[in-house]
CSV table of C-alpha atoms in Angstrom, one decimal:
chain,number,residue,atom,x,y,z
A,1,MET,CA,24.3,-15.9,-80.6
A,2,SER,CA,25.7,-12.4,-81.3
A,3,LYS,CA,27.4,-10.3,-78.7
A,4,LYS,CA,24.5,-8.0,-78.6
A,5,ASP,CA,22.0,-10.8,-77.9
A,6,ARG,CA,24.3,-12.2,-75.2
A,7,HIS,CA,24.7,-8.7,-73.8
A,8,MET,CA,21.0,-8.1,-73.7
A,9,LYS,CA,20.3,-11.5,-72.3
A,10,THR,CA,22.8,-11.0,-69.5
A,11,LEU,CA,21.0,-7.7,-68.6
A,12,GLN,CA,17.6,-9.3,-68.7
A,13,GLU,CA,18.9,-12.2,-66.4
A,14,PHE,CA,20.2,-9.6,-63.9
A,15,SER,CA,16.9,-7.7,-64.0
A,16,LYS,CA,15.0,-11.0,-63.4
A,17,PHE,CA,17.3,-11.8,-60.5
A,18,LEU,CA,16.6,-8.4,-58.9
A,19,GLU,CA,12.8,-9.0,-59.4
A,20,THR,CA,13.0,-12.4,-57.8
A,21,LEU,CA,15.2,-11.1,-55.0
A,22,ASN,CA,12.8,-8.1,-54.4
A,23,GLU,CA,9.8,-10.4,-54.3
A,24,LYS,CA,11.5,-12.7,-51.8
A,25,VAL,CA,12.4,-9.7,-49.6
A,26,VAL,CA,8.9,-8.4,-49.8
A,27,GLN,CA,7.5,-11.8,-48.7
A,28,GLU,CA,9.9,-12.0,-45.8
A,29,VAL,CA,9.0,-8.5,-44.7
A,30,LEU,CA,5.3,-9.4,-44.9
A,31,LYS,CA,6.0,-12.5,-42.8
A,32,PHE,CA,7.9,-10.6,-40.2
A,33,SER,CA,5.1,-8.0,-40.1
A,34,ARG,CA,2.4,-10.6,-39.6
A,35,ASP,CA,4.5,-12.4,-36.9
A,36,VAL,CA,5.2,-9.2,-34.9
A,37,ARG,CA,1.6,-8.1,-35.2
A,38,GLU,CA,0.3,-11.5,-33.9
A,39,SER,CA,3.0,-11.7,-31.2
A,40,LEU,CA,2.2,-8.1,-30.0
A,41,GLU,CA,-1.6,-8.8,-30.0
A,42,SER,CA,-1.0,-12.0,-28.0
A,43,ILE,CA,1.3,-10.4,-25.4
A,44,ASP,CA,-0.9,-7.2,-25.2
A,45,GLU,CA,-3.9,-9.4,-24.5
A,46,ASP,CA,-1.9,-11.2,-21.8
A,47,LEU,CA,-0.8,-7.9,-20.4
A,48,ALA,CA,-4.3,-6.6,-20.3
A,49,LYS,CA,-5.5,-9.7,-18.3
A,50,PHE,CA,-2.5,-9.4,-16.0
A,51,LEU,CA,-3.2,-5.7,-15.3
A,52,LYS,CA,-6.8,-6.5,-14.7
A,53,TYR,CA,-5.7,-9.2,-12.3
A,54,LEU,CA,-3.5,-6.6,-10.5
A,55,ASP,CA,-6.4,-4.3,-10.0
A,56,ASP,CA,-8.8,-6.9,-8.7
A,57,SER,CA,-9.7,-6.1,-5.1
A,58,ASP,CA,-10.3,-9.7,-4.1
A,59,ASN,CA,-6.8,-10.7,-5.2
A,60,LEU,CA,-5.1,-7.6,-3.8
A,61,ILE,CA,-6.5,-7.8,-0.3
A,62,VAL,CA,-4.9,-11.2,0.4
A,63,LYS,CA,-1.5,-10.3,-1.0
A,64,SER,CA,1.6,-9.4,0.9
A,65,GLU,CA,4.1,-6.7,-0.1
A,66,GLU,CA,6.4,-9.5,-1.3
A,67,ASP,CA,3.6,-10.7,-3.6
A,68,LEU,CA,3.2,-7.3,-5.0
A,69,LEU,CA,7.0,-7.1,-5.7
A,70,SER,CA,6.8,-10.5,-7.3
A,71,ASP,CA,3.9,-9.2,-9.5
A,72,LEU,CA,6.1,-6.2,-10.5
A,73,GLU,CA,8.9,-8.6,-11.6
A,74,ASN,CA,6.4,-10.6,-13.6
A,75,LEU,CA,5.1,-7.4,-15.2
A,76,LYS,CA,8.7,-6.3,-16.1
A,77,ASN,CA,9.4,-9.7,-17.6
A,78,LYS,CA,6.3,-9.4,-19.8
A,79,LEU,CA,7.2,-5.9,-20.9
A,80,LYS,CA,10.8,-7.0,-21.6
A,81,THR,CA,9.4,-9.9,-23.8
A,82,ARG,CA,7.3,-7.3,-25.6
A,83,GLY,CA,10.3,-5.1,-26.2
A,84,ASP,CA,12.4,-8.1,-27.3
A,85,ILE,CA,9.8,-8.9,-29.9
A,86,ILE,CA,10.0,-5.3,-31.3
A,87,MET,CA,13.8,-5.4,-31.3
A,88,LYS,CA,13.8,-8.8,-33.1
A,89,PHE,CA,11.5,-7.4,-35.7
A,90,ALA,CA,13.8,-4.4,-36.3
A,91,THR,CA,16.8,-6.7,-36.5
A,92,ASP,CA,15.0,-9.0,-38.9
A,93,LEU,CA,14.2,-6.1,-41.2
A,94,ASP,CA,17.8,-4.9,-41.1
A,95,ASP,CA,19.1,-8.4,-41.8
A,96,THR,CA,16.8,-8.7,-44.7
A,97,GLU,CA,18.0,-5.5,-46.4
A,98,ARG,CA,21.6,-6.4,-45.6
A,99,LEU,CA,21.2,-9.8,-47.2
A,100,ARG,CA,19.6,-8.2,-50.2
A,101,ALA,CA,22.5,-5.8,-50.5
A,102,ASP,CA,25.0,-8.6,-50.3
A,103,LEU,CA,23.3,-10.8,-52.8
A,104,ALA,CA,22.7,-8.0,-55.2
A,105,GLY,CA,26.2,-6.7,-54.8
A,106,LYS,CA,27.7,-10.1,-55.7
A,107,GLU,CA,25.3,-10.4,-58.7
A,108,LEU,CA,26.3,-6.9,-59.8
A,109,LYS,CA,30.0,-7.9,-59.7
A,110,SER,CA,29.1,-11.0,-61.7
A,111,LEU,CA,27.2,-8.8,-64.2
A,112,VAL,CA,30.3,-6.7,-64.7
A,113,ASP,CA,32.5,-9.7,-65.4
A,114,LYS,CA,30.0,-11.1,-67.8
A,115,LEU,CA,29.5,-7.9,-69.7
A,116,VAL,CA,33.3,-7.3,-69.9
A,117,ALA,CA,33.8,-10.8,-71.2
A,118,ILE,CA,31.1,-10.4,-73.9
A,119,ALA,CA,32.6,-7.1,-74.8
A,120,HIS,CA,29.6,-5.8,-76.7
A,121,GLN,CA,30.1,-2.3,-75.3
A,122,LEU,CA,33.1,-0.4,-74.3
A,123,PRO,CA,34.3,-0.6,-70.6
A,124,ASP,CA,33.2,3.0,-70.0
A,125,ASP,CA,29.7,2.2,-71.3
A,126,ILE,CA,29.6,-1.0,-69.1
A,127,GLU,CA,30.7,1.1,-66.1
A,128,HIS,CA,27.8,3.5,-66.8
A,129,ILE,CA,25.3,0.7,-66.9
A,130,VAL,CA,26.6,-0.8,-63.7
A,131,GLU,CA,26.6,2.5,-62.0
A,132,SER,CA,23.0,3.1,-63.0
A,133,GLU,CA,21.9,-0.3,-61.7
A,134,ALA,CA,23.9,0.2,-58.4
A,135,PHE,CA,22.3,3.6,-57.9
A,136,GLU,CA,18.8,2.2,-58.3
A,137,LEU,CA,19.6,-0.7,-56.0
A,138,ASN,CA,21.1,1.6,-53.4
A,139,SER,CA,18.2,4.0,-53.6
A,140,GLU,CA,15.7,1.2,-53.1
A,141,ILE,CA,17.7,-0.2,-50.1
A,142,ILE,CA,18.0,3.2,-48.5
A,143,THR,CA,14.3,3.9,-48.9
A,144,ASN,CA,13.4,0.5,-47.5
A,145,LYS,CA,15.7,1.0,-44.5
A,146,LYS,CA,14.2,4.4,-43.8
A,147,ASN,CA,10.7,2.9,-43.9
A,148,HIS,CA,11.8,0.1,-41.7
A,149,ALA,CA,13.4,2.5,-39.3
A,150,ASN,CA,10.2,4.6,-39.1
A,151,THR,CA,8.1,1.5,-38.5
A,152,SER,CA,10.4,0.0,-35.8
A,153,GLY,CA,10.7,3.5,-34.3
A,154,ALA,CA,7.0,3.9,-34.1
A,155,LEU,CA,6.8,0.5,-32.4
A,156,ARG,CA,9.5,1.4,-29.9
A,157,ILE,CA,7.7,4.7,-29.1
A,158,SER,CA,4.4,2.9,-28.5
A,159,HIS,CA,6.3,0.3,-26.4
A,160,VAL,CA,7.6,3.1,-24.1
A,161,GLN,CA,4.0,4.2,-23.5
A,162,VAL,CA,3.0,0.6,-22.9
A,163,GLU,CA,5.8,0.3,-20.3
A,164,ALA,CA,4.8,3.5,-18.6
A,165,ASP,CA,1.2,2.6,-18.5
A,166,GLY,CA,2.0,-0.9,-17.2
A,167,LEU,CA,4.3,0.4,-14.4
A,168,GLN,CA,1.8,3.1,-13.5
A,169,SER,CA,-1.0,0.5,-13.3
A,170,TRP,CA,1.1,-1.5,-10.9
A,171,GLU,CA,1.8,1.6,-8.8
A,172,ASN,CA,-2.0,2.3,-8.8
A,173,SER,CA,-2.6,-1.3,-7.7
A,174,ARG,CA,-0.1,-1.0,-4.9
A,175,LEU,CA,-1.8,2.2,-3.7
A,176,LYS,CA,-5.2,0.4,-3.8
A,177,TRP,CA,-3.6,-2.5,-2.0
A,178,ARG,CA,-2.4,-0.2,0.8
A,179,GLN,CA,-5.8,1.3,1.2
A,180,LEU,CA,-7.5,-2.1,1.2
A,181,ARG,CA,-5.1,-3.6,3.7
A,182,HIS,CA,-5.4,-0.5,5.8
A,183,GLU,CA,-9.2,-0.8,5.9
A,184,LYS,CA,-9.0,-4.6,6.5
A,185,ALA,CA,-6.5,-4.1,9.4
A,186,LEU,CA,-9.0,-1.8,11.1
A,187,LYS,CA,-11.9,-4.1,10.5
A,188,ASP,CA,-10.0,-7.1,11.7
A,189,PHE,CA,-8.9,-5.2,14.8
A,190,GLU,CA,-12.5,-4.0,15.5
A,191,ALA,CA,-13.9,-7.5,15.0
A,192,GLN,CA,-11.2,-9.2,17.1
A,193,ILE,CA,-11.3,-6.6,20.0
A,194,HIS,CA,-15.1,-7.2,20.3
A,195,SER,CA,-14.9,-10.9,20.0
A,196,ALA,CA,-15.0,-13.5,22.8
A,197,GLU,CA,-11.2,-13.6,22.7
A,198,PHE,CA,-11.1,-10.2,24.4
A,199,THR,CA,-14.6,-9.8,25.9
A,200,ASP,CA,-14.7,-13.3,27.5
A,201,PRO,CA,-11.2,-14.8,27.3
A,202,VAL,CA,-10.7,-18.5,27.9
A,203,GLU,CA,-8.4,-17.9,30.9
A,204,ARG,CA,-11.2,-15.9,32.6
A,205,GLN,CA,-13.8,-18.6,31.7
A,206,HIS,CA,-11.6,-21.3,33.4
A,207,PHE,CA,-11.0,-19.1,36.4
A,208,MET,CA,-14.6,-18.3,36.9
A,209,GLN,CA,-15.5,-22.0,36.5
A,210,GLN,CA,-13.1,-22.8,39.4
A,211,VAL,CA,-14.7,-20.0,41.4
A,212,ARG,CA,-18.2,-21.3,40.8
A,213,GLY,CA,-17.1,-24.8,41.7
A,214,GLY,CA,-15.8,-23.6,45.1
A,215,GLN,CA,-19.0,-21.6,45.6
A,216,SER,CA,-21.1,-24.7,44.8
A,217,LEU,CA,-19.1,-26.8,47.3
A,218,ARG,CA,-19.4,-24.3,50.1
A,219,ARG,CA,-23.1,-24.0,49.4
A,220,GLN,CA,-23.5,-27.7,49.8
A,221,GLN,CA,-21.6,-27.4,53.1
A,222,LEU,CA,-23.9,-24.6,54.2
A,223,GLN,CA,-27.0,-26.6,53.4
A,224,LYS,CA,-25.5,-29.5,55.4
A,225,LEU,CA,-24.9,-27.2,58.4
A,226,LEU,CA,-28.4,-25.7,58.1
A,227,GLY,CA,-29.8,-29.2,58.1
A,228,GLN,CA,-27.9,-30.1,61.3
A,229,LEU,CA,-29.1,-26.8,62.8
A,230,GLY,CA,-32.7,-27.7,61.9
A,231,GLN,CA,-32.4,-31.1,63.6
A,232,LEU,CA,-31.8,-29.4,67.0
A,233,SER,CA,-34.8,-29.3,69.3
A,234,ALA,CA,-35.6,-28.7,72.9
A,235,GLU,CA,-35.1,-32.4,73.6
A,236,ASN,CA,-31.6,-32.8,72.0
A,237,ILE,CA,-30.1,-29.3,72.0
A,238,THR,CA,-27.0,-28.8,74.1
A,239,SER,CA,-24.4,-26.1,74.4
A,240,GLU,CA,-21.7,-28.3,73.0
A,241,ARG,CA,-23.7,-29.1,69.8
A,242,VAL,CA,-24.6,-25.4,69.4
A,243,HIS,CA,-20.9,-24.3,69.8
A,244,LYS,CA,-19.9,-27.0,67.3
A,245,VAL,CA,-22.4,-25.8,64.6
A,246,SER,CA,-21.5,-22.2,65.3
A,247,ALA,CA,-17.7,-23.0,64.9
A,248,GLU,CA,-18.4,-24.8,61.6
A,249,PHE,CA,-20.4,-21.7,60.4
A,250,LEU,CA,-17.6,-19.4,61.3
A,251,ALA,CA,-15.1,-21.7,59.5
A,252,LEU,CA,-17.2,-21.7,56.4
A,253,GLN,CA,-17.5,-18.0,56.5
A,254,GLU,CA,-13.7,-17.7,56.7
A,255,GLN,CA,-13.5,-19.9,53.6
A,256,GLU,CA,-15.9,-17.8,51.8
A,257,ASP,CA,-14.0,-14.6,52.7
A,258,ARG,CA,-10.7,-16.1,51.6
A,259,ALA,CA,-12.4,-17.3,48.3
A,260,VAL,CA,-13.8,-13.9,47.6
A,261,GLY,CA,-10.4,-12.3,48.2
A,262,SER,CA,-8.7,-14.9,46.0
A,263,CYS,CA,-11.3,-14.3,43.3
A,264,HIS,CA,-10.7,-10.6,43.4
A,265,ALA,CA,-6.9,-11.0,43.2
A,266,GLY,CA,-7.2,-13.5,40.5
A,267,LEU,CA,-9.5,-11.2,38.4
A,268,GLU,CA,-7.0,-8.4,38.9
A,269,ASP,CA,-4.2,-10.5,37.6
A,270,LEU,CA,-6.2,-11.6,34.7
A,271,GLY,CA,-7.1,-8.0,34.0
A,272,ILE,CA,-3.4,-7.0,34.0
A,273,GLN,CA,-2.7,-9.8,31.5
A,274,HIS,CA,-5.7,-8.9,29.4
A,275,LYS,CA,-4.6,-5.2,29.3
A,276,ALA,CA,-1.1,-6.3,28.2
A,277,ARG,CA,-2.6,-8.5,25.5
A,278,VAL,CA,-4.8,-5.6,24.3
A,279,ALA,CA,-1.8,-3.2,24.3
A,280,GLN,CA,0.1,-5.8,22.3
A,281,ARG,CA,-2.7,-6.1,19.7
A,282,VAL,CA,-2.9,-2.3,19.4
A,283,GLU,CA,0.8,-2.1,18.9
A,284,ALA,CA,0.6,-4.8,16.2
A,285,LEU,CA,-2.2,-2.8,14.5
A,286,ARG,CA,-0.1,0.4,14.7
A,287,ALA,CA,2.9,-1.4,13.2
A,288,GLU,CA,0.8,-2.9,10.4
A,289,LEU,CA,-0.7,0.5,9.5
A,290,HIS,CA,2.7,2.1,9.7
A,291,ALA,CA,4.0,-0.4,7.2
A,292,TYR,CA,1.3,0.5,4.7
A,293,GLY,CA,1.8,4.2,5.3
A,294,ALA,CA,5.6,4.0,5.0
A,295,LEU,CA,5.2,2.9,1.3
A,296,GLN,CA,3.9,6.3,0.5
A,297,GLN,CA,6.4,8.2,-1.6
A,298,GLU,CA,7.9,11.0,0.4
A,299,PRO,CA,7.9,14.5,-1.2
A,300,ASP,CA,11.1,16.0,-2.5
A,301,LEU,CA,12.1,17.5,0.8
A,302,ALA,CA,15.4,18.9,-0.6
A,303,ALA,CA,13.5,20.8,-3.4
A,304,ILE,CA,10.9,22.1,-0.9
A,305,SER,CA,13.7,23.2,1.4
A,306,ARG,CA,15.4,25.1,-1.5
A,307,SER,CA,12.1,26.7,-2.4
A,308,LEU,CA,11.4,27.8,1.1
A,309,SER,CA,15.0,29.1,1.5
A,310,ALA,CA,14.7,31.0,-1.7
A,311,ALA,CA,11.3,32.5,-0.6
A,312,VAL,CA,12.6,33.5,2.8
A,313,THR,CA,15.8,34.9,1.3
A,314,GLU,CA,13.7,36.8,-1.3
A,315,ALA,CA,11.5,38.2,1.5
A,316,LEU,CA,14.5,39.3,3.6
A,317,VAL,CA,16.3,40.8,0.6
A,318,GLY,CA,13.1,42.5,-0.5
A,319,ASP,CA,12.6,44.0,2.9
A,320,MET,CA,16.2,45.1,3.0
A,321,LEU,CA,15.9,46.7,-0.4
A,322,ARG,CA,12.8,48.6,0.6
A,323,ARG,CA,14.6,49.9,3.7
A,324,LEU,CA,17.6,51.0,1.6
A,325,GLN,CA,15.3,52.7,-0.9
A,326,GLN,CA,13.7,54.6,2.0
A,327,ILE,CA,17.0,55.6,3.4
A,328,ASN,CA,18.3,56.6,-0.1
A,329,ALA,CA,15.1,58.6,-0.7
A,330,GLY,CA,15.7,60.6,2.5
A,331,PHE,CA,19.2,61.7,1.6
A,332,PRO,CA,18.1,64.9,-0.3
A,333,LEU,CA,16.0,66.1,2.7
A,334,ARG,CA,18.8,68.2,4.3
A,335,GLY,CA,19.6,69.9,1.0
A,336,VAL,CA,15.9,70.7,0.3
A,337,MET,CA,15.5,72.2,3.8
A,338,GLN,CA,18.7,74.2,3.5
A,339,GLU,CA,17.6,75.5,0.2
A,340,ARG,CA,14.3,76.6,1.8
A,341,GLY,CA,16.1,78.1,4.8
A,342,ARG,CA,14.4,75.6,7.2
A,343,LEU,CA,17.4,73.8,8.7
A,344,GLY,CA,16.1,74.8,12.1
A,345,GLN,CA,12.9,72.8,11.4
A,346,LEU,CA,15.0,69.8,10.6
A,347,ASP,CA,16.9,70.1,13.9
A,348,LYS,CA,13.6,70.4,15.7
A,349,LEU,CA,12.2,67.3,14.0
A,350,ARG,CA,15.4,65.4,14.9
A,351,ALA,CA,15.1,66.5,18.6
A,352,LEU,CA,11.4,65.5,18.7
A,353,VAL,CA,12.2,62.0,17.2
A,354,THR,CA,14.9,61.5,19.8
A,355,LYS,CA,12.5,62.7,22.6
A,356,THR,CA,10.0,60.1,21.6
A,357,ARG,CA,12.5,57.4,22.6
A,358,THR,CA,13.6,59.0,25.9
A,359,ALA,CA,10.5,60.8,27.2
A,360,PRO,CA,8.5,59.3,30.1
A,361,ARG,CA,5.3,57.5,29.1
A,362,ALA,CA,3.1,60.3,30.3
A,363,GLU,CA,4.8,62.8,28.0
A,364,VAL,CA,4.9,60.7,24.9
A,365,ALA,CA,1.5,61.8,23.7
A,366,GLN,CA,2.5,65.5,24.0
A,367,VAL,CA,5.7,64.9,22.0
A,368,LEU,CA,3.8,63.1,19.3
A,369,ARG,CA,1.4,66.0,19.0
A,370,ALA,CA,4.3,68.3,18.5
A,371,LEU,CA,5.9,65.9,16.0
A,372,LEU,CA,2.7,65.3,13.9
A,373,PRO,CA,2.5,68.8,12.1
A,374,GLU,CA,6.2,68.7,11.4
A,375,LEU,CA,5.8,65.3,9.6
A,376,GLN,CA,2.7,66.5,7.7
A,377,ASP,CA,4.6,69.6,6.6
A,378,LEU,CA,7.5,67.5,5.3
A,379,ALA,CA,5.2,65.1,3.5
A,380,GLU,CA,3.9,68.0,1.4
A,381,LEU,CA,7.3,69.1,0.0
A,382,PRO,CA,7.2,68.3,-3.7
A,383,GLN,CA,11.1,68.3,-4.0
A,384,LEU,CA,11.2,65.0,-2.0
A,385,ALA,CA,10.9,61.6,-3.6
A,386,ASP,CA,7.4,60.2,-3.8
A,387,ASP,CA,8.3,57.1,-1.8
A,388,PHE,CA,9.8,59.1,1.0
A,389,ARG,CA,6.8,61.5,1.1
A,390,ALA,CA,4.5,58.4,1.2
A,391,SER,CA,6.5,57.0,4.1
A,392,LEU,CA,6.2,60.3,6.0
A,393,ALA,CA,2.5,60.5,5.4
A,394,ALA,CA,2.0,56.9,6.5
A,395,VAL,CA,3.9,57.6,9.8
A,396,ALA,CA,1.9,60.8,10.3
A,397,GLY,CA,-1.3,58.8,9.7
A,398,GLU,CA,-0.3,56.2,12.3
A,399,ILE,CA,0.5,58.9,14.9
A,400,ALA,CA,-2.8,60.7,14.2
A,401,ALA,CA,-4.7,57.4,14.7
A,402,GLU,CA,-2.9,56.8,18.0
A,403,LEU,CA,-3.7,60.3,19.3
């Protein structure tokens, strides 16, 4: 076989090797893609069922806060498993391209050795052939890596959204759980407080049973005494027998009085115990409701404080600036009055203003009547700033309204 034929055969074998390698890589990428799709579909279905379970009212209402936190850990584990699947997919794609580059690089080095040994072309021509093959191989590998990076990046982005949606679903479930448990606590309290446990407690039942037993016994004794009294007649009645029956009636009456007093005291004691038990139940309800309310996320008090401080400061600074502007606007007043030869009017105005602060209450109205035309006159001077004239007009308007 000639050098040319051996040279061409070597190039054809290299091309066939690349085709076989590319086909193998494509099949592996397809396999990885099918695996990740099936795995994500499976875990997404499991996530959907789990999130539906988290939102089920019948399941939520019997859960404790520890159960909810356990559900959160389960959710995070499922989300982590999903993220691991995506990370493994990205790693598998990178490994595939890395393996392709290693195998192709080794084969390319072998190609150089074979072509140099055949010596059909000069070393410079062989170098050009190898550079061309290496460029095409690198271009394909870079393109594939970009595509793989885009694919895995899109999966990671979608996974971030899945994580956010899952955690938000759990947070919504906890909010729903708090509302359900709040309502259940109120209903349970309402039912319990109106049940026989509180309306007719066992202790009171036993106590009243003892009271009724005593009443029944004394009633029997009373019937016996009445029978003895009925047996007395004109033939057998004596003072001794009458006094005896009377004494027994009095003794029975004293027993009844003591029993009534004891019953009243016993019921008062039971009432005190019952009141304490009700207060304890109310406190338990308050504590339970507070536990649910305490899970509500507090607002950012620090940020609110900063906003309020800024608003207050802005209001104070704004008011100060307005006052400074008014004072600054009044500075040209003396010059304007001096230019018009009316400094005496300015002194009169100053005296009237001072008098409004020192005059007796009965003379204030008279002072204001004298001050009003002076202010109105100044408010008409065009040489003064508009803000200052507006302030003077406003003060004059207020004085006129008071008069």
